[in-house]
Coordinates of C-alpha atoms (C1' of nucleotides) in Angstrom, one line a residue:
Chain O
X253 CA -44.2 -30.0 -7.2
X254 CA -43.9 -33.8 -6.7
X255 CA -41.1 -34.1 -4.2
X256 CA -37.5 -33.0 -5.3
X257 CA -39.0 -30.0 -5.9
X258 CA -36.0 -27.6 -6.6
X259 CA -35.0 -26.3 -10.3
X260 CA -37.0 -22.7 -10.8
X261 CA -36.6 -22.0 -7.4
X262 CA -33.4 -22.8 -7.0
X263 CA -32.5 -19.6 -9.6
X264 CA -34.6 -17.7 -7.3
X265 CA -33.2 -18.9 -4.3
X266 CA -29.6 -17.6 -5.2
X267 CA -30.7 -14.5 -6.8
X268 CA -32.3 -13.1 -3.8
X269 CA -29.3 -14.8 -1.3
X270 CA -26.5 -13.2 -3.7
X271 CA -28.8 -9.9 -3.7
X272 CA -29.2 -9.9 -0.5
X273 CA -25.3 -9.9 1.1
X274 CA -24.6 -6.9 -1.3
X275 CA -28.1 -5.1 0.3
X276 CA -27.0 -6.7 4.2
X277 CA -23.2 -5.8 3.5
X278 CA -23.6 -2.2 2.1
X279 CA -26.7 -1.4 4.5
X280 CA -26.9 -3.4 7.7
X281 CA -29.4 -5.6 9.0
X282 CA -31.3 -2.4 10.1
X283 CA -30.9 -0.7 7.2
X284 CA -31.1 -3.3 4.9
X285 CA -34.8 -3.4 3.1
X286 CA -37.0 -6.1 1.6
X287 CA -37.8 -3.8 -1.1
X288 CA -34.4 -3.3 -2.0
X289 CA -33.3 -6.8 -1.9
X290 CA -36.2 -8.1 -4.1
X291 CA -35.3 -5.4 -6.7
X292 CA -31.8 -5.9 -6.4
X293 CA -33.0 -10.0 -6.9
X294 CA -35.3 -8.9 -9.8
X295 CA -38.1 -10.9 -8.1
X296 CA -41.3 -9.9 -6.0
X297 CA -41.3 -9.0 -2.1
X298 CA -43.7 -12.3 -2.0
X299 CA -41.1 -14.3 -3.3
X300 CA -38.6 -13.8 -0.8
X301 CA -41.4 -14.0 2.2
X302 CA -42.3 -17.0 0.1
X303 CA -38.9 -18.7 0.9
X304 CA -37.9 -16.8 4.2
X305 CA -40.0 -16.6 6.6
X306 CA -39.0 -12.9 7.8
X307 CA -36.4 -10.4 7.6
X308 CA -34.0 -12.4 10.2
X309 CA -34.7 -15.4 8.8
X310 CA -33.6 -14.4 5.2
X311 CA -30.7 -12.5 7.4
X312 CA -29.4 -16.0 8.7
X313 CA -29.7 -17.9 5.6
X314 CA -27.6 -15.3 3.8
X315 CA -24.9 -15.3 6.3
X316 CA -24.9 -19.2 6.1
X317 CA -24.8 -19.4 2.5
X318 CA -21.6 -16.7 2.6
X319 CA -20.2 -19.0 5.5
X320 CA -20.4 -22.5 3.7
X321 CA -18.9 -20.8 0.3
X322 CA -16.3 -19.3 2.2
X323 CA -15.2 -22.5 4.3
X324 CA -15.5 -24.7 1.3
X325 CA -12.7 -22.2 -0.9
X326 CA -10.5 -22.3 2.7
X327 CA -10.7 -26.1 2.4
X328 CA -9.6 -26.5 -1.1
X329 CA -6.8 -23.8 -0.4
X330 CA -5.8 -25.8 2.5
X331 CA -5.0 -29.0 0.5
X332 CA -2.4 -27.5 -1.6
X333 CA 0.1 -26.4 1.4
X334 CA 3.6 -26.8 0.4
X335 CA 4.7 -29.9 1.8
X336 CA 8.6 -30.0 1.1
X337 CA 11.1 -27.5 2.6
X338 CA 12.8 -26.7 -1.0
X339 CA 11.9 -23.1 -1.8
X340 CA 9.9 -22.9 1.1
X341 CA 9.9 -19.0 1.0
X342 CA 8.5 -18.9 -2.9
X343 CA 5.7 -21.5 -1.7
X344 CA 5.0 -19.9 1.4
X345 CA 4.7 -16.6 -0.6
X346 CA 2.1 -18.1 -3.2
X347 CA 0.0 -19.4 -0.2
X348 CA -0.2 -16.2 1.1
X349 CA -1.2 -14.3 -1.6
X350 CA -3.5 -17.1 -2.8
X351 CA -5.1 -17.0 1.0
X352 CA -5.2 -12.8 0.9
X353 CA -7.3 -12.9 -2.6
X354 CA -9.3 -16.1 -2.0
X355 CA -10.1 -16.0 1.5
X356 CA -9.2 -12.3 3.1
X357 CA -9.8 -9.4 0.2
X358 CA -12.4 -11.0 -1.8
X359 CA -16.4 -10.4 -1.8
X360 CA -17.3 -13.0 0.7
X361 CA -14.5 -12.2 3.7
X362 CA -15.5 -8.4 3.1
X363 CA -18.7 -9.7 4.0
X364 CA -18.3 -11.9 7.0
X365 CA -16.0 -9.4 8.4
X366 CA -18.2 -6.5 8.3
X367 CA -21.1 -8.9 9.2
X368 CA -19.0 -9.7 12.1
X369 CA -18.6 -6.6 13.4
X370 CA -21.9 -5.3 13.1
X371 CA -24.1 -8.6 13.8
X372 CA -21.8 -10.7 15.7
X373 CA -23.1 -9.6 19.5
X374 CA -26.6 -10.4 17.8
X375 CA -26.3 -13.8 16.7
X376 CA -23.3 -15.3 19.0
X377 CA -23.5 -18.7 17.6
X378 CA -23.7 -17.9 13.9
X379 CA -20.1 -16.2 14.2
X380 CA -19.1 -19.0 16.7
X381 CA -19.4 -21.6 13.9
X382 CA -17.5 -19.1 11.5
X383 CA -14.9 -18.5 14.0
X384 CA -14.3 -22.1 14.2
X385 CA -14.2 -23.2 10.8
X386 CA -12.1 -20.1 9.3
X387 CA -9.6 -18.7 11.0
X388 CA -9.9 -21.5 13.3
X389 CA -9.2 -24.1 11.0
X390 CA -6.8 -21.7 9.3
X391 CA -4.5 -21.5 12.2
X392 CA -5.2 -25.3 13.3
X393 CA -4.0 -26.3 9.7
X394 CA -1.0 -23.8 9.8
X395 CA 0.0 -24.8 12.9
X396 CA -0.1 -28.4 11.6
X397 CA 2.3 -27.6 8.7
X398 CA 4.8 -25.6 10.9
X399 CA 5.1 -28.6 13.1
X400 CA 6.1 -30.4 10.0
X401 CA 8.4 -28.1 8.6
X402 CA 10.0 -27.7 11.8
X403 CA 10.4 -31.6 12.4
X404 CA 12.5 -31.7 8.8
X405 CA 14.7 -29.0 10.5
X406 CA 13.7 -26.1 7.8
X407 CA 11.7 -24.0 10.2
X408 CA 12.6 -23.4 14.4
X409 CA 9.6 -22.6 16.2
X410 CA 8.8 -22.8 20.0
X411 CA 5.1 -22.2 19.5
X412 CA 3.3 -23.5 16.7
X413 CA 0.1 -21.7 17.0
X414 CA 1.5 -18.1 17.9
X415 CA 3.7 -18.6 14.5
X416 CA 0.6 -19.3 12.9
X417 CA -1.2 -16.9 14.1
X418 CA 1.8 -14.7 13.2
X419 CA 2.1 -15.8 9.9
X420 CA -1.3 -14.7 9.3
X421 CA -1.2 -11.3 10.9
X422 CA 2.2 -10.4 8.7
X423 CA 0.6 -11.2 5.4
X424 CA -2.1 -9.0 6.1
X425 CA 0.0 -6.1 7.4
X426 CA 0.1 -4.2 4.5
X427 CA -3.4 -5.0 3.2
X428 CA -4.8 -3.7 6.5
X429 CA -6.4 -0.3 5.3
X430 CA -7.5 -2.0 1.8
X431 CA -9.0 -4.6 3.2
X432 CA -11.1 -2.7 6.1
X433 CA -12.1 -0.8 3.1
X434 CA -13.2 -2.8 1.4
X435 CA -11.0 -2.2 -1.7
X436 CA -9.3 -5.6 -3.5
X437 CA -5.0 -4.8 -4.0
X438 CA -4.2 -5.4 -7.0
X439 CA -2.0 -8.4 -7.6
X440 CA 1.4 -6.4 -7.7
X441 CA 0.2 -5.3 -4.0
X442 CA -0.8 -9.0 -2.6
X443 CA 2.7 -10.2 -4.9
X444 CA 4.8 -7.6 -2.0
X445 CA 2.8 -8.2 1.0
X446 CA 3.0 -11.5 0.7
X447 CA 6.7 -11.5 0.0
X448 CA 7.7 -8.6 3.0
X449 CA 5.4 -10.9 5.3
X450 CA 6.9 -14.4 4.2
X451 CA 10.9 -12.6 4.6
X452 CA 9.6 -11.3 7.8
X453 CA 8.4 -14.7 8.9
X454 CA 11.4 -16.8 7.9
X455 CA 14.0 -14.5 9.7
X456 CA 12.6 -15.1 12.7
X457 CA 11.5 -18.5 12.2
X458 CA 13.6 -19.2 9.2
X459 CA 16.6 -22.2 10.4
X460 CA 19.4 -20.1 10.5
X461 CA 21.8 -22.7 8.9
X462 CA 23.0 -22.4 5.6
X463 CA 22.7 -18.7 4.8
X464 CA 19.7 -19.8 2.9
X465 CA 16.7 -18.5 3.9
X466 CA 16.9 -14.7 2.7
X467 CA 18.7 -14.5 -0.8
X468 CA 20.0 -11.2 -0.3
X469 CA 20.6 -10.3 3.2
X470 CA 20.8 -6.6 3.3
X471 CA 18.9 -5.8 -0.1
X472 CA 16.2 -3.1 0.2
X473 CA 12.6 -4.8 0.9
X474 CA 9.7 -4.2 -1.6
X475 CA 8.4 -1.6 0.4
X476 CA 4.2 -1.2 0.4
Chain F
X278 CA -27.2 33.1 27.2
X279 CA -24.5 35.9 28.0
X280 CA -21.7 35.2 25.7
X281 CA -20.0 32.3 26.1
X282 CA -22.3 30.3 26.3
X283 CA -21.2 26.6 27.5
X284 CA -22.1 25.2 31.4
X285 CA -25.4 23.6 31.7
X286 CA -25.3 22.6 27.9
X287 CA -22.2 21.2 28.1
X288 CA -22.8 18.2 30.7
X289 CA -26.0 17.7 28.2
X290 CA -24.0 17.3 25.2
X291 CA -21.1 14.9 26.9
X292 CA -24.6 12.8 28.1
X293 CA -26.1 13.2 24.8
X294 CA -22.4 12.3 23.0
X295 CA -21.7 9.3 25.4
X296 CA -25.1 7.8 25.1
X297 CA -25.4 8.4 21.4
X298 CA -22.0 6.8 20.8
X299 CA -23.1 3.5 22.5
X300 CA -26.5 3.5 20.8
X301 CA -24.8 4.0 17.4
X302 CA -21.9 1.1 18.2
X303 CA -24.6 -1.4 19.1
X304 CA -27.1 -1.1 16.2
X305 CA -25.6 0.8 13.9
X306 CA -26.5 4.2 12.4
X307 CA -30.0 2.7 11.0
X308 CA -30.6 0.8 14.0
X309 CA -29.9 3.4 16.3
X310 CA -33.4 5.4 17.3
X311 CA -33.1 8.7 18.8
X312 CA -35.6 8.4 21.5
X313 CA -33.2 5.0 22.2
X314 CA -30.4 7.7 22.6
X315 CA -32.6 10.3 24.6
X316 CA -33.5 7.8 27.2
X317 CA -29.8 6.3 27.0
X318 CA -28.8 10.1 27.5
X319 CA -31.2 11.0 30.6
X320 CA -32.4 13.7 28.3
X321 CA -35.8 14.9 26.2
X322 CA -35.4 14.2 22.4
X323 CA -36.3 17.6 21.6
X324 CA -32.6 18.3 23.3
X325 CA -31.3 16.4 20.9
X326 CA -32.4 18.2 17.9
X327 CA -31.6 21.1 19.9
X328 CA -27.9 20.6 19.4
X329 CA -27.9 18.9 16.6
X330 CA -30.0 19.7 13.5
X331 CA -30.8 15.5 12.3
X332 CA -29.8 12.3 13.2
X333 CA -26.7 12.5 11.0
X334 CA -25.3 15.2 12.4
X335 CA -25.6 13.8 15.6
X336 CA -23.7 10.4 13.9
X337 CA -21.1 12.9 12.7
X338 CA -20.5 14.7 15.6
X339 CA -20.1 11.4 17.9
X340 CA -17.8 9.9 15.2
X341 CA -15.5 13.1 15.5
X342 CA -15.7 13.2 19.3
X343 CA -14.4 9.7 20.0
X344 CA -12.3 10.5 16.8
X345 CA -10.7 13.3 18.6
X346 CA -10.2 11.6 22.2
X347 CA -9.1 8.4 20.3
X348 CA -6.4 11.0 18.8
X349 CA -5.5 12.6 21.6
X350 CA -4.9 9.0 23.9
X351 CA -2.4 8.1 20.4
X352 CA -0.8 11.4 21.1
X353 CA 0.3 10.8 24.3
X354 CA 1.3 7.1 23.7
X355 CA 3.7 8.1 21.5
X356 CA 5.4 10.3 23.3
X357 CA 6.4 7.6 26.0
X358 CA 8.4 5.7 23.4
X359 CA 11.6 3.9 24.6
X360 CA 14.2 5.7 23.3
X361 CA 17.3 4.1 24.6
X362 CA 18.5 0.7 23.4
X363 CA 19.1 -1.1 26.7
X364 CA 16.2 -3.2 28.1
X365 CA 14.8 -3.0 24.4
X366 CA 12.5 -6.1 24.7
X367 CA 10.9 -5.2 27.6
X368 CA 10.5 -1.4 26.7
X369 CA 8.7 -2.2 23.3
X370 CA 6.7 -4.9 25.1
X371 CA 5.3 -2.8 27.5
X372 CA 4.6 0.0 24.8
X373 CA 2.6 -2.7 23.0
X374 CA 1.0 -4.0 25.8
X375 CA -0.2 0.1 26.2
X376 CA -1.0 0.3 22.8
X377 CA -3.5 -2.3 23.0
X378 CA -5.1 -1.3 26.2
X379 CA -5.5 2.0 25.3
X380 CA -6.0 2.1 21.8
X381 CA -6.8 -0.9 20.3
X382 CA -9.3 -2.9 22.7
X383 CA -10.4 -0.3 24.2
X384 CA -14.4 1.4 24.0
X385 CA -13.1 4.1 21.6
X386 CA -11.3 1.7 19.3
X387 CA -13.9 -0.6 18.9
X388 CA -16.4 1.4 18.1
X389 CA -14.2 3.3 15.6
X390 CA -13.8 -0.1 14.1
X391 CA -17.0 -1.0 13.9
X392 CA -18.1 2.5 12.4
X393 CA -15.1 2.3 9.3
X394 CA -16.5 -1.4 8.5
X395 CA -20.2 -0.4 9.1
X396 CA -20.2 3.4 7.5
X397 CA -17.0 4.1 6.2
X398 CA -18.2 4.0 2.8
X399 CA -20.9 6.3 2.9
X400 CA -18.7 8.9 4.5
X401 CA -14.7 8.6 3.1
X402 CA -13.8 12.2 4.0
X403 CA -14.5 11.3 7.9
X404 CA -13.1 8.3 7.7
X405 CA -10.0 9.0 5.6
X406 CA -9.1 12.0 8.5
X407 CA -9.5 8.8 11.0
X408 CA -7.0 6.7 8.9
X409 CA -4.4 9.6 8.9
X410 CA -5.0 10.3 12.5
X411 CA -4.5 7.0 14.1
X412 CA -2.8 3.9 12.1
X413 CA -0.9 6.7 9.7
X414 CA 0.8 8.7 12.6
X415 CA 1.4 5.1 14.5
X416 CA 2.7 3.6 11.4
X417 CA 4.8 6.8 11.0
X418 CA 5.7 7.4 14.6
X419 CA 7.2 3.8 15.0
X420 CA 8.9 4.1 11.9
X421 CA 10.8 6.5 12.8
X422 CA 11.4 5.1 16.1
X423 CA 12.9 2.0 14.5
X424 CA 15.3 3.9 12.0
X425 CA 16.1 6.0 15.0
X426 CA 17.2 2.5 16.5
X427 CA 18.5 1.4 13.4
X428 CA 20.6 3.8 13.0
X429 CA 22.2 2.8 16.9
X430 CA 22.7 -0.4 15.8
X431 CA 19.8 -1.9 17.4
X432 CA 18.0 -3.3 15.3
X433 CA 18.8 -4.4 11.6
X434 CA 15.9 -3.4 9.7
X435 CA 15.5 -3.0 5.2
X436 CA 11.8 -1.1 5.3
X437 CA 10.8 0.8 8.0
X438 CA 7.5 1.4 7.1
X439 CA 6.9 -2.6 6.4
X440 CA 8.6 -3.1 9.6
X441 CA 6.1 -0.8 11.3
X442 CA 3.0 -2.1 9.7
X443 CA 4.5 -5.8 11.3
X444 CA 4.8 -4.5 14.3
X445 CA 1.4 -3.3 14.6
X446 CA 0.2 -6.9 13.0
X447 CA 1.9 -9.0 15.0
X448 CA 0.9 -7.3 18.2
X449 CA -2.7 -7.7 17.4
X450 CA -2.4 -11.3 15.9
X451 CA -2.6 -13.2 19.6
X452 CA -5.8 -10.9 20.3
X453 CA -7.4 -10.8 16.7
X454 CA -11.0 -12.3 18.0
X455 CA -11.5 -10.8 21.2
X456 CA -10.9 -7.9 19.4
X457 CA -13.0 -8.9 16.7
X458 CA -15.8 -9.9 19.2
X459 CA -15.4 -6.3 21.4
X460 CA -14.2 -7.9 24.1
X461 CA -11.6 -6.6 26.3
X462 CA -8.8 -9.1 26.9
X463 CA -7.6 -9.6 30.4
X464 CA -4.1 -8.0 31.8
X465 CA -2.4 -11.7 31.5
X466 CA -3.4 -12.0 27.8
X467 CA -2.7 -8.4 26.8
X468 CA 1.1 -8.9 28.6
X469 CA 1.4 -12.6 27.0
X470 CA 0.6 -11.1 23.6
X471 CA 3.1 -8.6 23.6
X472 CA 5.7 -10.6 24.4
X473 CA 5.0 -12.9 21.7
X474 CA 4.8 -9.9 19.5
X475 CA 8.1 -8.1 20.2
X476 CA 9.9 -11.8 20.8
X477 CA 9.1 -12.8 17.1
X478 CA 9.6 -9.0 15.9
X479 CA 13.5 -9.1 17.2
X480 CA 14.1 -11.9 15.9
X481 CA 13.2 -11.0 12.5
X482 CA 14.9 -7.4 13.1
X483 CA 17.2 -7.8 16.4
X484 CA 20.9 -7.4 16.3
X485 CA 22.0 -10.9 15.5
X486 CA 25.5 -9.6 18.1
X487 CA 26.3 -10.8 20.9
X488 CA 23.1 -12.9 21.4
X489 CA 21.4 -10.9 23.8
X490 CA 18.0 -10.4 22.1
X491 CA 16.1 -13.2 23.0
X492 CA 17.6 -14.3 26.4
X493 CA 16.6 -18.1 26.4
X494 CA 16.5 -19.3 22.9
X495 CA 14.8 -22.1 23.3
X496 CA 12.5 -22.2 25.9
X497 CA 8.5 -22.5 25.1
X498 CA 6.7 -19.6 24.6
X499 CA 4.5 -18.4 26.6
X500 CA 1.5 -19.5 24.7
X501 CA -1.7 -17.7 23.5
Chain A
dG144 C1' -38.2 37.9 42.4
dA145 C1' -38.1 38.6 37.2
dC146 C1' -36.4 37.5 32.8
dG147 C1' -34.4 34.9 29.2
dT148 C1' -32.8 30.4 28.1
dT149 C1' -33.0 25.6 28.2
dT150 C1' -35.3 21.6 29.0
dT151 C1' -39.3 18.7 29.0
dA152 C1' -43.3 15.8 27.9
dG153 C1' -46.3 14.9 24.7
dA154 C1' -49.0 15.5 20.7
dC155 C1' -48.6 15.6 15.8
dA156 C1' -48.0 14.7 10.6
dA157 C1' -45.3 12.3 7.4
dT158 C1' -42.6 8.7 6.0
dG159 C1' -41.1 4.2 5.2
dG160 C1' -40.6 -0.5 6.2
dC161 C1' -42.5 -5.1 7.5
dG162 C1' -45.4 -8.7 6.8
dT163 C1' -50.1 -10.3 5.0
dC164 C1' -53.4 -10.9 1.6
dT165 C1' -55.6 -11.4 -2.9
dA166 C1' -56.3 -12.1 -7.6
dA167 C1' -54.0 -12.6 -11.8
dT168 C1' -50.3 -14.7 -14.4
dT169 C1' -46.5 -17.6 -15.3
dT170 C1' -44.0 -21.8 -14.8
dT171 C1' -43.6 -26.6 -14.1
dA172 C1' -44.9 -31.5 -13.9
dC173 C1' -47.3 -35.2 -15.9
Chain K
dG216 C1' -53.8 -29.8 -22.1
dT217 C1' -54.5 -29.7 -17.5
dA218 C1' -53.7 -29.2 -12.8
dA219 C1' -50.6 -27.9 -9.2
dA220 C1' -47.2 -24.9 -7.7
dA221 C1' -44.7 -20.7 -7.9
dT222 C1' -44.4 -15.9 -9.0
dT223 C1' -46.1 -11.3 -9.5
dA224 C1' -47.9 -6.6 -8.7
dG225 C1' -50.3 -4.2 -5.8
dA226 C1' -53.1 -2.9 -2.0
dC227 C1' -53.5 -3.0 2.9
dG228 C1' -52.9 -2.5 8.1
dC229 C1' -49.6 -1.9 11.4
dC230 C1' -46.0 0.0 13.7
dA231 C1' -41.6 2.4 14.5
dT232 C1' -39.2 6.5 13.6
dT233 C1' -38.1 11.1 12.2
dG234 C1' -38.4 15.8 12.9
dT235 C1' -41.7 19.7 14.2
dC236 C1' -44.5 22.1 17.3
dT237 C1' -46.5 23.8 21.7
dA238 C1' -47.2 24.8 26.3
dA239 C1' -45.4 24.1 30.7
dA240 C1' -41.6 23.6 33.8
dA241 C1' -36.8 24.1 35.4
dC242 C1' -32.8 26.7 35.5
dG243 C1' -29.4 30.5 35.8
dT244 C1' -28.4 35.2 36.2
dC245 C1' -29.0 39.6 37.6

DNA sequence: GACGTTTTAGACAATGGCGTCTAATTTTAC
DNA sequence: GTAAAATTAGACGCCATTGTCTAAAACGTC
């Protein structure tokens, strides 16, 4: 190894990190073993104590590697906001189900959610950091766009960051059992909870003007 | 023993119960040790496995105790519902502001939480009788509560059941992380999230009449 | 006070996991 | 091709835990 090192252990190094969030996330820290996780990794106990020093530290690196994937696919989701008011409910309603499948139902927010629960007293400052860059930055960047929309007069909002907050807690409202779970709705299911959750969210927030907002005022909802 | 039994046993099982049911919330069911729980408990671990033949049916029994008690505290919630139109806001915010005390952030409810993310896959049938039991009779209990005030003209509402599932999101979306994290949140922020909850929630589904929902319609929210 | 039950402390074997070590083998770099 | 580095299988010591067992103590009831 003459200095860059990385190439063959860099297949390695994901093959036991990808093995080892399914062994963490289905068994616990606790109940988690090496054994498992190297066999899971098809590679040797060695190996991974070759790369991590210990359980924890393998523990921590998986977590991180989970964390960094999952902030960089919030990122990218965050730079395509709708930035115009014109069928704000249709955009809104694509974000949402784009944020349920990428960032909320998939493998790796099953994973920091359980992780979460179970670790999170453990390792305080591991789920500080993941506080603050996901829903944190989540709620910073929707609170952001609400301010906008409401400046152009096409939403009417007293406090940005309980609507965003809001807006996040109504598109999960019907995914709530799924998701704790651990099951991934099906696209017909994210298509109406996003929709129920983005109707819900403009009739309260929606500017009342031009009848515009909600199509058809008294039609019968998609119901979950 | 003469018959029936229960006296002396029973303060040992409640200790046993109790202690076992924090052991199990803070490391999990692999983590958990039963000598940790016997000294936890004040009581020999040959007691233990007195009562309860193995480790998991100790875990099984705790989970169906706090199951139970979490069932009963649901219970009696709903039968305070408002029922009556008048003072609408204020009756549904303190309801929600009880519902999270009691049910949500409390002991019971987190570690139910924790145990459905941690376990709930390795044992459905326990966990599917906790879904039905708490968030299906809420979800159906409020329901019905909102087509009963539907039906007076008091609120305007498509889907009851998405309406209920909102209701129960939004008044969890100011308190998501301190619930996330265990914590309990203080009186202030339990009573500042309700009102944010049932504020946004009337005006999505609040008589549009004689503009009496929200009484000042533009003053700032009092923020979370 | 006597008897049956429950509890207790501790010893005990069995199991399984962690982390180390070694010697052989494979891969990589040059 | 050769040397360095990485990987492997497996054995090993160590320790924690589970669940059993036993003999003594505490308890409750009559």
């Amino acid at each position: 190894m003459t200095g860059h090192t990385q190439r063959g252990q860099c297949a390695k190094r994901l093959s036991i990190l990808e093995a080892a969030a399914e062994v963490f996330c289905n068994q616990g820290f606790a109940g988690a073993s090496i054994d498992e996780i190297a066999a899971a990794a098809c590679v040797s106990r060695q190996t991974i104590y070759n790369h991590y020093r210990e359980k924890e530290t393998l523990f921590v690196a998986v977590v991180e590697d989970v964390m960094n994937r999952a902030n960089a696919m919030l990122f990218s989701m965050l730079s395509t906001f709708p930035d115009n008011a014109d069928n704000l409910e249709d955009d809104l309603t694509a974000f949402v189900v784009r944020l349920n499948r990428n960032c909320i139902c998939n493998h790796d927010g099953k994973f920091l959610r359980k992780l979460v629960q179970m670790e999170g007293e453990r390792y305080p400052h591991l789920f500080e950091s993941w506080r603050q860059h996901g829903p944190g930055k989540l709620t910073t960047a929707l609170s952001a766009l609400f301010a906008r929309l409401a400046h152009k007069g096409a939403l009417v909002i007293d406090d940005f960051d309980v609507a965003a907050r809001q807006f996040v807690a109504l598109g999960n409202a019907d995914l709530q059992m799924t998701v704790l779970f651990g099951g991934m709705p099906t696209d017909g299911e994210l298509e109406k909870a996003a929709r129920n959750a983005v109707r819900t969210f403009l009739k309260a927030y929606g500017r009342p003007g031009p009848e515009k907002a909600s199509p058809q005022p008294q039609l019968a909802t998609v119901s979950g």
